Amino acid sequence: DEAERILFCGWRRDMADMINEVDQDAMPGSELWLFNAVPMHERAERLLDKGNKAPLQLKRLRLRHVVGNPSSRRELVSLQEISDGSAPDAAGGDAVMLGQPTGRRVMLSYFTSILILSDCGMGEADQSGGVERDVEAADCRSLATALGIQDIQKATVLRQQALGRKLEPQPPTVEILDIRTARQMSLISEGYVMSNH
């Protein structure tokens, strides 16, 4: 059994619970990368869920951070790690200030598994559509992220094949909120789960 390299695209209110679950099952030395639009200075506070959660005390996982838009193909191509204030620079030197790039970049092929979270409530505020519109928007972001990842993975496989190398990337698992989106998702991927977020 080897250490895992997991990518979570998106953010959920119960992110701390999800991270703790992964920490319990992961092999020591595993990495969990959080790629979402939540600014670094807000992440620690959000993980505490307004004081309802204890601070994370991870035993097996090392958290890594990327700030950006997971549904942007351009941003998915190369993920730039952002410091949480404790991360050393890419050369192993001193800790980099909170929110600053560490100098480390990784490609999607680096990850052993990818989970796309529903990101419900993370979009633009819209007073006219309420919850249903928010669910649709979250599913649209998840679908766009899944398509972008699959496109990048296919291009990477073709490049590796041209070099005589074999690469079998893991398709992303996508959290879907609306049954109508699940039907669309089933046309492009088997890796989705329905959630009652």
Coordinates of N, CA, C and O in Angstrom, one line a residue:
D1 N 0.8 -1.2 0.0 CA 0.0 0.0 0.0 C 0.9 1.3 0.0 O 1.8 1.4 0.8
E2 N 0.5 2.2 -0.9 CA 1.3 3.4 -1.0 C 0.5 4.6 -0.6 O -0.7 4.6 -0.5
A3 N 1.2 5.7 -0.3 CA 0.6 6.9 0.0 C -0.2 7.4 -1.2 O 0.2 7.2 -2.3
E4 N -1.4 8.0 -0.9 CA -2.2 8.5 -2.0 C -2.0 10.0 -2.2 O -1.6 10.7 -1.4
R5 N -2.4 10.4 -3.4 CA -2.4 11.8 -3.8 C -3.8 12.1 -4.3 O -4.2 11.8 -5.4
I6 N -4.6 12.8 -3.4 CA -6.1 13.0 -3.7 C -6.3 14.4 -4.0 O -5.8 15.3 -3.3
L7 N -7.2 14.7 -5.0 CA -7.6 16.0 -5.3 C -9.1 16.2 -5.1 O -9.9 15.4 -5.6
F8 N -9.4 17.2 -4.2 CA -10.8 17.6 -4.1 C -11.0 18.9 -4.9 O -10.3 19.9 -4.6
C9 N -11.9 18.9 -5.8 CA -12.2 20.1 -6.6 C -13.5 20.6 -6.1 O -14.6 19.9 -6.1
G10 N -13.6 21.9 -5.5 CA -14.8 22.4 -5.0 C -14.7 22.5 -3.5 O -13.7 22.1 -2.9
W11 N -15.8 23.0 -2.9 CA -15.8 23.2 -1.4 C -17.2 22.8 -0.9 O -18.2 23.1 -1.6
R12 N -17.3 22.3 0.2 CA -18.5 22.0 0.9 C -18.5 22.5 2.3 O -17.4 22.6 2.9
R13 N -19.7 22.8 2.9 CA -19.7 23.2 4.3 C -19.1 22.2 5.2 O -18.5 22.5 6.2
D14 N -19.3 20.9 4.9 CA -18.8 19.9 5.8 C -17.4 19.4 5.4 O -17.1 18.2 5.6
M15 N -16.6 20.2 4.8 CA -15.3 19.9 4.3 C -14.4 19.3 5.5 O -13.7 18.3 5.2
A16 N -14.5 19.8 6.7 CA -13.7 19.3 7.8 C -14.0 17.8 8.1 O -13.1 17.0 8.3
D17 N -15.3 17.5 8.0 CA -15.7 16.1 8.2 C -15.1 15.2 7.2 O -14.7 14.1 7.4
M18 N -15.2 15.7 5.9 CA -14.7 14.9 4.8 C -13.2 14.7 4.9 O -12.7 13.6 4.7
I19 N -12.5 15.7 5.3 CA -11.0 15.6 5.5 C -10.7 14.6 6.6 O -9.8 13.8 6.4
N20 N -11.4 14.7 7.7 CA -11.1 13.8 8.8 C -11.4 12.3 8.4 O -10.7 11.4 8.8
E21 N -12.4 12.1 7.6 CA -12.7 10.7 7.1 C -11.6 10.2 6.3 O -11.2 9.1 6.4
V22 N -11.1 11.1 5.4 CA -10.0 10.6 4.5 C -8.8 10.4 5.3 O -8.0 9.4 5.1
D23 N -8.5 11.2 6.3 CA -7.3 11.1 7.2 C -7.4 9.7 7.9 O -6.3 9.1 8.0
Q24 N -8.5 9.3 8.3 CA -8.6 8.0 9.0 C -8.3 6.8 8.1 O -7.7 5.8 8.6
D25 N -8.6 6.9 6.8 CA -8.4 5.8 5.9 C -7.2 5.8 5.1 O -6.8 4.8 4.4
A26 N -6.5 7.0 5.0 CA -5.4 7.2 4.1 C -4.1 6.5 4.7 O -4.0 6.3 5.9
M27 N -3.3 6.2 3.8 CA -1.9 5.7 4.2 C -1.1 6.8 4.7 O -1.3 8.0 4.2
P28 N -0.2 6.6 5.7 CA 0.6 7.7 6.1 C 1.4 8.3 5.0 O 1.9 7.6 4.1
G29 N 1.5 9.7 5.0 CA 2.3 10.4 4.0 C 1.4 10.8 2.8 O 1.9 11.3 1.8
S30 N 0.1 10.5 2.8 CA -0.8 10.8 1.7 C -1.0 12.3 1.7 O -0.9 13.0 2.7
E31 N -1.3 12.8 0.5 CA -1.6 14.2 0.3 C -3.1 14.4 -0.1 O -3.6 13.7 -0.9
L32 N -3.7 15.4 0.5 CA -5.0 15.8 0.0 C -5.0 17.3 -0.4 O -4.7 18.2 0.3
W33 N -5.2 17.5 -1.7 CA -5.1 18.8 -2.3 C -6.5 19.4 -2.4 O -7.4 18.7 -2.9
L34 N -6.7 20.6 -1.9 CA -8.0 21.3 -2.0 C -7.9 22.4 -3.0 O -7.2 23.3 -2.9
F35 N -8.7 22.2 -4.1 CA -8.7 23.1 -5.2 C -10.0 23.8 -5.3 O -11.0 23.1 -5.7
N36 N -10.1 25.0 -5.0 CA -11.4 25.7 -5.0 C -11.2 27.2 -4.9 O -10.0 27.7 -4.8
A37 N -12.3 28.0 -5.0 CA -12.2 29.4 -5.0 C -12.1 30.1 -3.7 O -12.0 31.3 -3.6
V38 N -12.2 29.3 -2.6 CA -12.1 29.9 -1.3 C -10.7 30.5 -1.0 O -9.7 29.7 -1.1
P39 N -10.6 31.8 -0.7 CA -9.3 32.4 -0.5 C -8.6 31.7 0.7 O -9.3 31.3 1.7
M40 N -7.3 31.6 0.7 CA -6.5 31.0 1.8 C -6.8 31.6 3.2 O -7.0 30.8 4.1
H41 N -7.0 32.9 3.3 CA -7.2 33.5 4.6 C -8.6 33.1 5.1 O -8.8 33.3 6.3
E42 N -9.5 32.5 4.3 CA -10.8 32.1 4.8 C -10.9 30.6 5.1 O -11.9 30.2 5.8
R43 N -10.0 29.8 4.6 CA -10.2 28.4 4.7 C -10.1 27.9 6.1 O -11.0 27.0 6.5
A44 N -9.2 28.3 6.9 CA -9.1 27.8 8.3 C -10.4 28.1 9.0 O -10.9 27.2 9.8
E45 N -10.9 29.3 8.9 CA -12.2 29.7 9.5 C -13.4 28.8 9.0 O -14.2 28.4 9.8
R46 N -13.4 28.6 7.7 CA -14.5 27.8 7.2 C -14.4 26.3 7.7 O -15.5 25.7 7.9
L47 N -13.2 25.8 7.8 CA -13.1 24.5 8.3 C -13.6 24.3 9.7 O -13.9 23.2 10.2
L48 N -13.6 25.4 10.5 CA -14.1 25.4 11.9 C -15.6 25.5 11.9 O -16.2 25.3 12.9
D49 N -16.2 25.8 10.7 CA -17.7 25.8 10.6 C -18.4 26.7 11.7 O -19.2 26.2 12.4
K50 N -17.9 27.9 11.8 CA -18.5 28.9 12.8 C -18.4 28.4 14.2 O -19.3 28.5 15.0
G51 N -17.3 27.7 14.5 CA -17.1 27.2 15.8 C -17.7 25.8 16.1 O -17.6 25.3 17.2
N52 N -18.4 25.2 15.2 CA -19.0 23.9 15.4 C -18.1 22.7 15.2 O -18.4 21.6 15.5
K53 N -16.9 23.0 14.7 CA -15.9 21.9 14.5 C -14.6 22.2 15.2 O -14.2 23.4 15.4
A54 N -13.9 21.2 15.6 CA -12.6 21.4 16.2 C -11.6 21.6 15.1 O -11.8 21.1 14.0
P55 N -10.5 22.2 15.5 CA -9.4 22.3 14.5 C -8.9 21.0 14.0 O -8.9 20.0 14.7
L56 N -8.5 20.9 12.7 CA -8.1 19.6 12.2 C -6.8 19.2 12.9 O -5.9 20.0 13.1
Q57 N -6.7 17.9 13.2 CA -5.5 17.3 13.7 C -5.2 16.1 12.9 O -5.5 15.0 13.3
L58 N -4.6 16.3 11.8 CA -4.4 15.2 10.8 C -3.2 14.4 11.2 O -2.2 14.9 11.6
K59 N -3.4 13.0 11.1 CA -2.3 12.1 11.5 C -1.6 11.5 10.2 O -0.4 11.2 10.3
R60 N -2.4 11.3 9.2 CA -1.8 10.6 8.0 C -1.7 11.5 6.7 O -1.0 11.2 5.8
L61 N -2.5 12.6 6.7 CA -2.6 13.4 5.5 C -1.8 14.7 5.7 O -1.7 15.2 6.8
R62 N -1.4 15.2 4.6 CA -0.8 16.5 4.5 C -1.7 17.3 3.5 O -1.9 16.9 2.4
L63 N -2.3 18.4 4.0 CA -3.1 19.2 3.2 C -2.3 20.1 2.3 O -1.3 20.7 2.7
R64 N -2.7 20.2 1.1 CA -2.1 21.1 0.1 C -3.2 22.0 -0.5 O -4.4 21.5 -0.5
H65 N -2.9 23.2 -0.9 CA -4.0 24.1 -1.3 C -3.7 24.7 -2.7 O -2.6 25.0 -3.0
V66 N -4.8 24.8 -3.4 CA -4.8 25.5 -4.7 C -6.0 26.5 -4.7 O -7.1 26.0 -4.4
V67 N -5.8 27.7 -5.0 CA -6.9 28.7 -5.1 C -7.2 29.0 -6.5 O -6.3 29.4 -7.3
G68 N -8.4 28.8 -7.0 CA -8.8 29.1 -8.3 C -10.1 28.5 -8.7 O -10.9 28.1 -7.8
N69 N -10.4 28.4 -10.0 CA -11.7 28.0 -10.5 C -11.5 26.6 -11.1 O -11.0 26.4 -12.2
P70 N -12.0 25.5 -10.4 CA -11.8 24.2 -10.9 C -12.5 23.9 -12.2 O -12.2 23.0 -12.9
S71 N -13.5 24.7 -12.6 CA -14.2 24.5 -13.8 C -13.5 25.2 -15.0 O -13.9 25.1 -16.2
S72 N -12.4 25.8 -14.7 CA -11.6 26.5 -15.8 C -10.5 25.5 -16.3 O -9.6 25.1 -15.5
R73 N -10.6 25.1 -17.5 CA -9.6 24.1 -18.1 C -8.2 24.7 -18.0 O -7.3 24.0 -17.6
R74 N -8.0 26.0 -18.2 CA -6.7 26.6 -18.1 C -6.1 26.4 -16.7 O -4.9 26.1 -16.6
E75 N -6.9 26.5 -15.7 CA -6.4 26.4 -14.3 C -6.2 24.9 -13.9 O -5.4 24.6 -13.0
L76 N -6.9 24.0 -14.6 CA -6.8 22.6 -14.3 C -5.5 22.0 -14.9 O -5.0 21.0 -14.4
V77 N -5.0 22.6 -15.9 CA -3.8 22.0 -16.6 C -2.6 21.9 -15.7 O -1.9 20.9 -15.7
S78 N -2.3 22.9 -14.9 CA -1.2 22.9 -14.0 C -1.6 23.6 -12.7 O -1.9 24.7 -12.6
L79 N -1.7 22.8 -11.6 CA -2.1 23.3 -10.3 C -1.0 23.9 -9.5 O 0.0 23.2 -9.2
Q80 N -1.1 25.1 -9.1 CA 0.0 25.8 -8.3 C -0.4 25.8 -6.8 O -1.4 26.3 -6.4
E81 N 0.5 25.2 -6.0 CA 0.2 25.1 -4.6 C 0.4 26.5 -4.0 O 1.3 27.2 -4.3
I82 N -0.6 26.8 -3.1 CA -0.6 28.0 -2.3 C -0.3 27.7 -0.9 O -0.9 26.7 -0.3
S83 N 0.5 28.5 -0.2 CA 0.9 28.2 1.2 C -0.3 28.5 2.2 O -1.0 29.4 2.1
D84 N -0.3 27.6 3.1 CA -1.2 27.7 4.3 C -0.5 28.4 5.4 O -1.0 28.5 6.5
G85 N 0.7 28.9 5.2 CA 1.5 29.5 6.2 C 2.5 28.6 6.9 O 3.4 29.0 7.6
S86 N 2.4 27.3 6.6 CA 3.3 26.3 7.2 C 4.1 25.6 6.1 O 5.0 24.9 6.4
A87 N 3.7 25.7 4.9 CA 4.3 25.0 3.8 C 5.7 25.6 3.4 O 5.8 26.8 3.2
P88 N 6.7 24.7 3.3 CA 8.0 25.2 2.9 C 8.0 25.5 1.4 O 7.1 25.0 0.7
D89 N 8.9 26.3 0.9 CA 9.0 26.6 -0.5 C 9.4 25.3 -1.2 O 9.8 24.3 -0.6
A90 N 9.3 25.3 -2.6 CA 9.5 24.1 -3.4 C 10.9 23.5 -3.2 O 11.2 22.3 -3.3
A91 N 11.9 24.4 -2.8 CA 13.3 23.9 -2.6 C 13.5 23.4 -1.2 O 14.6 23.0 -0.8
G92 N 12.4 23.4 -0.3 CA 12.5 22.9 1.0 C 13.0 23.9 2.0 O 13.4 23.5 3.1
G93 N 13.0 25.1 1.6 CA 13.5 26.2 2.5 C 12.4 26.6 3.6 O 11.6 25.8 4.0
D94 N 12.5 27.9 3.9 CA 11.6 28.4 5.0 C 10.2 28.4 4.5 O 9.9 28.3 3.3
A95 N 9.3 28.5 5.5 CA 7.9 28.5 5.2 C 7.5 29.8 4.4 O 8.1 30.8 4.6
V96 N 6.6 29.6 3.5 CA 6.1 30.6 2.6 C 4.9 31.3 3.3 O 4.1 30.6 3.9
M97 N 4.8 32.6 3.2 CA 3.7 33.3 3.8 C 2.3 32.8 3.3 O 2.2 32.4 2.1
L98 N 1.4 32.9 4.2 CA 0.0 32.5 3.9 C -0.5 33.1 2.6 O -0.4 34.3 2.4
G99 N -1.0 32.3 1.7 CA -1.6 32.7 0.4 C -0.7 33.0 -0.7 O -1.1 33.3 -1.8
Q100 N 0.6 32.8 -0.5 CA 1.6 33.0 -1.5 C 2.0 31.6 -2.2 O 1.9 30.6 -1.5
P101 N 2.3 31.6 -3.5 CA 2.7 30.4 -4.1 C 3.9 29.8 -3.5 O 4.9 30.5 -3.1
T102 N 4.0 28.5 -3.4 CA 5.1 27.8 -2.8 C 6.2 27.5 -3.9 O 7.3 27.1 -3.5
G103 N 5.8 27.6 -5.1 CA 6.7 27.3 -6.2 C 6.5 25.9 -6.7 O 7.1 25.5 -7.7
R104 N 5.6 25.1 -6.1 CA 5.3 23.8 -6.5 C 4.1 23.7 -7.5 O 3.1 24.3 -7.1
R105 N 4.2 23.1 -8.6 CA 3.1 22.9 -9.5 C 3.0 21.4 -9.8 O 4.0 20.7 -9.9
V106 N 1.8 20.9 -10.0 CA 1.5 19.5 -10.3 C 0.5 19.4 -11.4 O -0.3 20.3 -11.6
M107 N 0.5 18.3 -12.2 CA -0.4 18.1 -13.2 C -1.5 17.1 -12.7 O -1.3 16.4 -11.7
L108 N -2.6 17.0 -13.4 CA -3.6 16.1 -13.0 C -3.2 14.6 -12.9 O -3.6 13.9 -12.1
S109 N -2.2 14.3 -13.7 CA -1.7 12.9 -13.7 C -1.0 12.5 -12.4 O -0.7 11.4 -12.1
Y110 N -0.7 13.5 -11.6 CA 0.0 13.3 -10.3 C -1.0 12.6 -9.3 O -0.5 11.9 -8.5
F111 N -2.3 12.8 -9.5 CA -3.2 12.3 -8.5 C -3.7 10.9 -8.7 O -3.9 10.5 -9.8
T112 N -3.8 10.2 -7.6 CA -4.3 8.8 -7.6 C -5.8 8.8 -7.6 O -6.4 7.8 -8.1
S113 N -6.5 9.8 -7.2 CA -7.9 9.9 -7.2 C -8.3 11.4 -7.2 O -7.7 12.2 -6.6
I114 N -9.5 11.7 -7.9 CA -10.0 13.0 -8.0 C -11.5 13.0 -7.6 O -12.2 12.2 -8.2
L115 N -11.9 13.8 -6.7 CA -13.3 14.0 -6.4 C -13.8 15.4 -6.6 O -13.1 16.4 -6.2
I116 N -14.8 15.5 -7.4 CA -15.4 16.9 -7.7 C -16.6 17.0 -6.8 O -17.6 16.3 -6.9
L117 N -16.5 18.0 -5.9 CA -17.6 18.3 -4.9 C -18.6 19.2 -5.5 O -18.3 20.1 -6.4
S118 N -19.8 19.2 -5.0 CA -21.0 19.9 -5.6 C -20.8 21.4 -5.5 O -21.4 22.1 -6.3
D119 N -20.1 21.9 -4.5 CA -19.8 23.4 -4.4 C -21.1 24.2 -4.3 O -21.2 25.3 -4.8
C120 N -22.2 23.6 -3.8 CA -23.5 24.3 -3.7 C -23.3 25.5 -2.7 O -22.7 25.4 -1.7
G121 N -23.8 26.6 -3.2 CA -23.8 27.8 -2.4 C -22.5 28.6 -2.7 O -22.3 29.7 -2.1
M122 N -21.6 28.2 -3.6 CA -20.4 28.9 -3.8 C -20.5 29.8 -5.0 O -19.6 30.6 -5.3
G123 N -21.6 29.7 -5.8 CA -21.7 30.6 -7.0 C -22.1 32.0 -6.6 O -22.2 32.4 -5.5
E124 N -22.5 32.7 -7.7 CA -23.0 34.1 -7.5 C -24.3 34.0 -6.8 O -25.2 33.2 -7.0
A125 N -24.6 35.0 -6.0 CA -25.9 35.1 -5.3 C -27.0 35.4 -6.3 O -26.8 36.3 -7.1
D126 N -28.0 34.7 -6.2 CA -29.1 34.9 -7.2 C -30.4 34.8 -6.4 O -30.8 33.8 -5.9
Q127 N -31.1 35.9 -6.2 CA -32.3 36.0 -5.4 C -33.5 35.4 -6.1 O -34.5 35.0 -5.5
S128 N -33.5 35.3 -7.5 CA -34.7 34.9 -8.2 C -34.9 33.4 -8.2 O -36.0 32.9 -8.3
G129 N -33.9 32.5 -8.1 CA -34.0 31.1 -8.3 C -34.0 30.3 -7.1 O -34.5 29.1 -7.1
G130 N -33.5 30.8 -6.0 CA -33.4 30.1 -4.7 C -32.6 28.8 -4.8 O -31.6 28.7 -5.6
V131 N -33.0 27.8 -4.0 CA -32.2 26.6 -3.9 C -32.1 25.8 -5.2 O -31.0 25.3 -5.5
E132 N -33.2 25.7 -5.9 CA -33.2 24.9 -7.1 C -32.2 25.5 -8.1 O -31.4 24.7 -8.7
R133 N -32.1 26.8 -8.2 CA -31.2 27.4 -9.2 C -29.7 27.2 -8.7 O -28.8 27.0 -9.5
D134 N -29.5 27.2 -7.4 CA -28.2 27.0 -6.8 C -27.7 25.6 -7.1 O -26.6 25.4 -7.4
V135 N -28.7 24.6 -6.9 CA -28.3 23.2 -7.2 C -28.0 23.1 -8.7 O -27.0 22.4 -9.0
E136 N -28.7 23.7 -9.6 CA -28.4 23.6 -11.0 C -27.0 24.2 -11.3 O -26.3 23.7 -12.1
A137 N -26.8 25.4 -10.7 CA -25.5 26.0 -10.9 C -24.3 25.1 -10.4 O -23.3 25.0 -11.1
A138 N -24.5 24.5 -9.2 CA -23.5 23.6 -8.7 C -23.2 22.5 -9.6 O -22.1 22.1 -9.9
D139 N -24.3 21.9 -10.1 CA -24.1 20.7 -11.0 C -23.5 21.1 -12.3 O -22.7 20.4 -12.9
C140 N -23.8 22.3 -12.8 CA -23.2 22.8 -14.0 C -21.7 23.0 -13.8 O -20.8 22.6 -14.7
R141 N -21.3 23.5 -12.6 CA -19.8 23.7 -12.3 C -19.2 22.3 -12.2 O -18.1 22.1 -12.8
S142 N -19.9 21.3 -11.6 CA -19.3 20.0 -11.5 C -19.1 19.3 -12.8 O -18.1 18.7 -13.1
L143 N -20.1 19.5 -13.7 CA -20.1 18.9 -15.0 C -18.9 19.5 -15.9 O -18.2 18.8 -16.5
A144 N -18.8 20.9 -15.8 CA -17.7 21.6 -16.5 C -16.4 21.1 -16.0 O -15.5 20.9 -16.8
T145 N -16.2 20.9 -14.7 CA -15.0 20.5 -14.1 C -14.7 19.1 -14.6 O -13.5 18.8 -15.0
A146 N -15.7 18.2 -14.6 CA -15.5 16.8 -15.0 C -15.0 16.7 -16.5 O -14.1 16.0 -16.9
L147 N -15.7 17.5 -17.3 CA -15.4 17.5 -18.8 C -14.0 18.0 -19.0 O -13.2 17.5 -19.8
G148 N -13.6 19.1 -18.3 CA -12.2 19.6 -18.4 C -11.2 18.6 -18.0 O -10.2 18.5 -18.6
I149 N -11.4 18.0 -16.8 CA -10.4 17.0 -16.4 C -10.3 15.8 -17.3 O -9.2 15.4 -17.7
Q150 N -11.5 15.3 -17.8 CA -11.4 14.2 -18.8 C -10.7 14.6 -20.1 O -9.9 13.8 -20.6
D151 N -10.9 15.8 -20.5 CA -10.2 16.3 -21.7 C -8.7 16.4 -21.5 O -8.0 15.9 -22.4
I152 N -8.3 16.9 -20.4 CA -6.9 17.0 -20.1 C -6.3 15.6 -20.0 O -5.2 15.3 -20.5
Q153 N -7.0 14.7 -19.3 CA -6.5 13.3 -19.1 C -6.3 12.6 -20.5 O -5.3 11.9 -20.7
K154 N -7.3 12.8 -21.4 CA -7.2 12.2 -22.7 C -6.0 12.7 -23.5 O -5.3 12.0 -24.1
A155 N -5.8 14.0 -23.4 CA -4.7 14.6 -24.1 C -3.3 14.1 -23.5 O -2.4 13.8 -24.3
T156 N -3.3 14.0 -22.2 CA -2.1 13.5 -21.5 C -1.8 12.0 -22.0 O -0.6 11.7 -22.2
V157 N -2.8 11.2 -22.0 CA -2.7 9.8 -22.5 C -2.1 9.7 -23.9 O -1.2 9.0 -24.2
L158 N -2.7 10.6 -24.8 CA -2.2 10.6 -26.2 C -0.7 11.0 -26.3 O 0.0 10.4 -27.0
R159 N -0.3 12.0 -25.5 CA 1.1 12.4 -25.5 C 2.0 11.3 -25.0 O 3.1 11.1 -25.5
Q160 N 1.5 10.6 -23.9 CA 2.4 9.6 -23.3 C 2.5 8.4 -24.3 O 3.5 7.8 -24.4
Q161 N 1.4 8.1 -25.0 CA 1.4 7.0 -26.0 C 2.3 7.3 -27.1 O 3.1 6.4 -27.6
A162 N 2.4 8.6 -27.6 CA 3.3 9.0 -28.6 C 4.7 8.8 -28.2 O 5.6 8.6 -29.0
L163 N 5.0 8.8 -26.9 CA 6.3 8.6 -26.4 C 6.6 7.2 -26.0 O 7.7 6.8 -25.5
G164 N 5.6 6.3 -26.3 CA 5.8 4.9 -26.0 C 5.5 4.5 -24.5 O 5.9 3.5 -24.1
R165 N 4.9 5.4 -23.8 CA 4.6 5.2 -22.4 C 3.1 4.9 -22.2 O 2.3 5.4 -22.9
K166 N 2.8 4.1 -21.2 CA 1.4 3.8 -20.9 C 1.0 4.6 -19.6 O 1.7 4.6 -18.6
L167 N -0.2 5.2 -19.7 CA -0.7 5.9 -18.6 C -2.2 5.6 -18.5 O -2.9 5.7 -19.6
E168 N -2.7 5.2 -17.4 CA -4.1 5.0 -17.2 C -4.6 5.9 -16.0 O -4.7 5.4 -14.9
P169 N -5.0 7.1 -16.4 CA -5.5 8.0 -15.3 C -6.9 7.5 -14.7 O -7.7 6.9 -15.4
Q170 N -7.0 7.8 -13.5 CA -8.3 7.5 -12.8 C -9.3 8.6 -13.2 O -9.0 9.8 -13.1
P171 N -10.5 8.2 -13.7 CA -11.5 9.2 -14.0 C -12.0 9.8 -12.7 O -12.0 9.2 -11.7
P172 N -12.4 11.1 -12.8 CA -12.9 11.7 -11.6 C -14.2 11.2 -11.1 O -15.0 10.7 -11.9
T173 N -14.5 11.2 -9.8 CA -15.8 10.9 -9.3 C -16.4 12.2 -9.0 O -15.9 13.1 -8.4
V174 N -17.7 12.4 -9.5 CA -18.4 13.7 -9.5 C -19.6 13.6 -8.6 O -20.4 12.7 -8.7
E175 N -19.7 14.5 -7.6 CA -20.9 14.6 -6.8 C -22.0 15.4 -7.5 O -21.7 16.6 -8.0
I176 N -23.1 14.9 -7.7 CA -24.2 15.5 -8.4 C -25.4 15.7 -7.4 O -25.7 14.8 -6.6
L177 N -26.1 16.8 -7.6 CA -27.3 17.0 -6.7 C -28.6 16.8 -7.3 O -29.6 16.5 -6.6
D178 N -28.7 17.0 -8.6 CA -30.0 16.9 -9.3 C -30.1 15.7 -10.2 O -29.1 15.4 -11.0
I179 N -31.1 14.9 -10.1 CA -31.3 13.7 -10.9 C -31.2 14.0 -12.4 O -30.7 13.2 -13.2
R180 N -31.6 15.2 -12.8 CA -31.6 15.5 -14.3 C -30.1 15.6 -14.7 O -29.8 15.2 -15.8
T181 N -29.3 16.1 -13.9 CA -27.8 16.2 -14.2 C -27.2 14.8 -14.2 O -26.3 14.5 -15.0
A182 N -27.7 13.9 -13.3 CA -27.2 12.6 -13.2 C -27.4 11.9 -14.6 O -26.5 11.1 -15.0
R183 N -28.5 12.1 -15.2 CA -28.7 11.4 -16.5 C -27.7 11.9 -17.5 O -27.2 11.1 -18.3
Q184 N -27.4 13.2 -17.5 CA -26.4 13.8 -18.4 C -25.0 13.2 -18.1 O -24.2 12.9 -19.0
M185 N -24.7 13.2 -16.8 CA -23.4 12.7 -16.4 C -23.2 11.2 -16.8 O -22.1 10.9 -17.1
S186 N -24.2 10.4 -16.7 CA -24.1 9.0 -17.1 C -23.7 8.8 -18.5 O -23.1 7.8 -18.9
L187 N -23.9 9.8 -19.4 CA -23.5 9.8 -20.8 C -22.0 10.0 -21.0 O -21.4 9.5 -21.9
I188 N -21.4 10.7 -20.0 CA -20.0 11.0 -20.2 C -19.1 10.2 -19.2 O -17.9 10.1 -19.4
S189 N -19.6 9.7 -18.1 CA -18.8 9.1 -17.1 C -19.7 8.2 -16.2 O -20.8 8.5 -15.9
E190 N -19.1 7.1 -15.7 CA -19.8 6.3 -14.7 C -19.4 6.7 -13.3 O -20.0 6.3 -12.4
G191 N -18.5 7.6 -13.2 CA -18.0 8.0 -11.9 C -18.7 9.2 -11.3 O -18.2 10.3 -11.2
Y192 N -20.0 9.0 -10.9 CA -20.7 10.0 -10.2 C -21.5 9.5 -9.0 O -21.8 8.3 -9.0
V193 N -21.7 10.3 -8.0 CA -22.6 9.9 -6.9 C -23.7 11.0 -6.7 O -23.4 12.2 -6.9
M194 N -24.8 10.5 -6.4 CA -25.9 11.5 -6.1 C -25.8 11.9 -4.6 O -25.5 11.0 -3.8
S195 N -26.0 13.1 -4.3 CA -25.9 13.6 -3.0 C -27.2 14.3 -2.6 O -27.8 14.9 -3.4
N196 N -27.5 14.3 -1.3 CA -28.6 15.1 -0.9 C -28.2 16.3 -0.1 O -28.8 16.8 0.8
H197 N -27.0 16.8 -0.5 CA -26.4 18.0 0.1 C -27.4 18.8 0.9 O -27.4 19.4 1.8

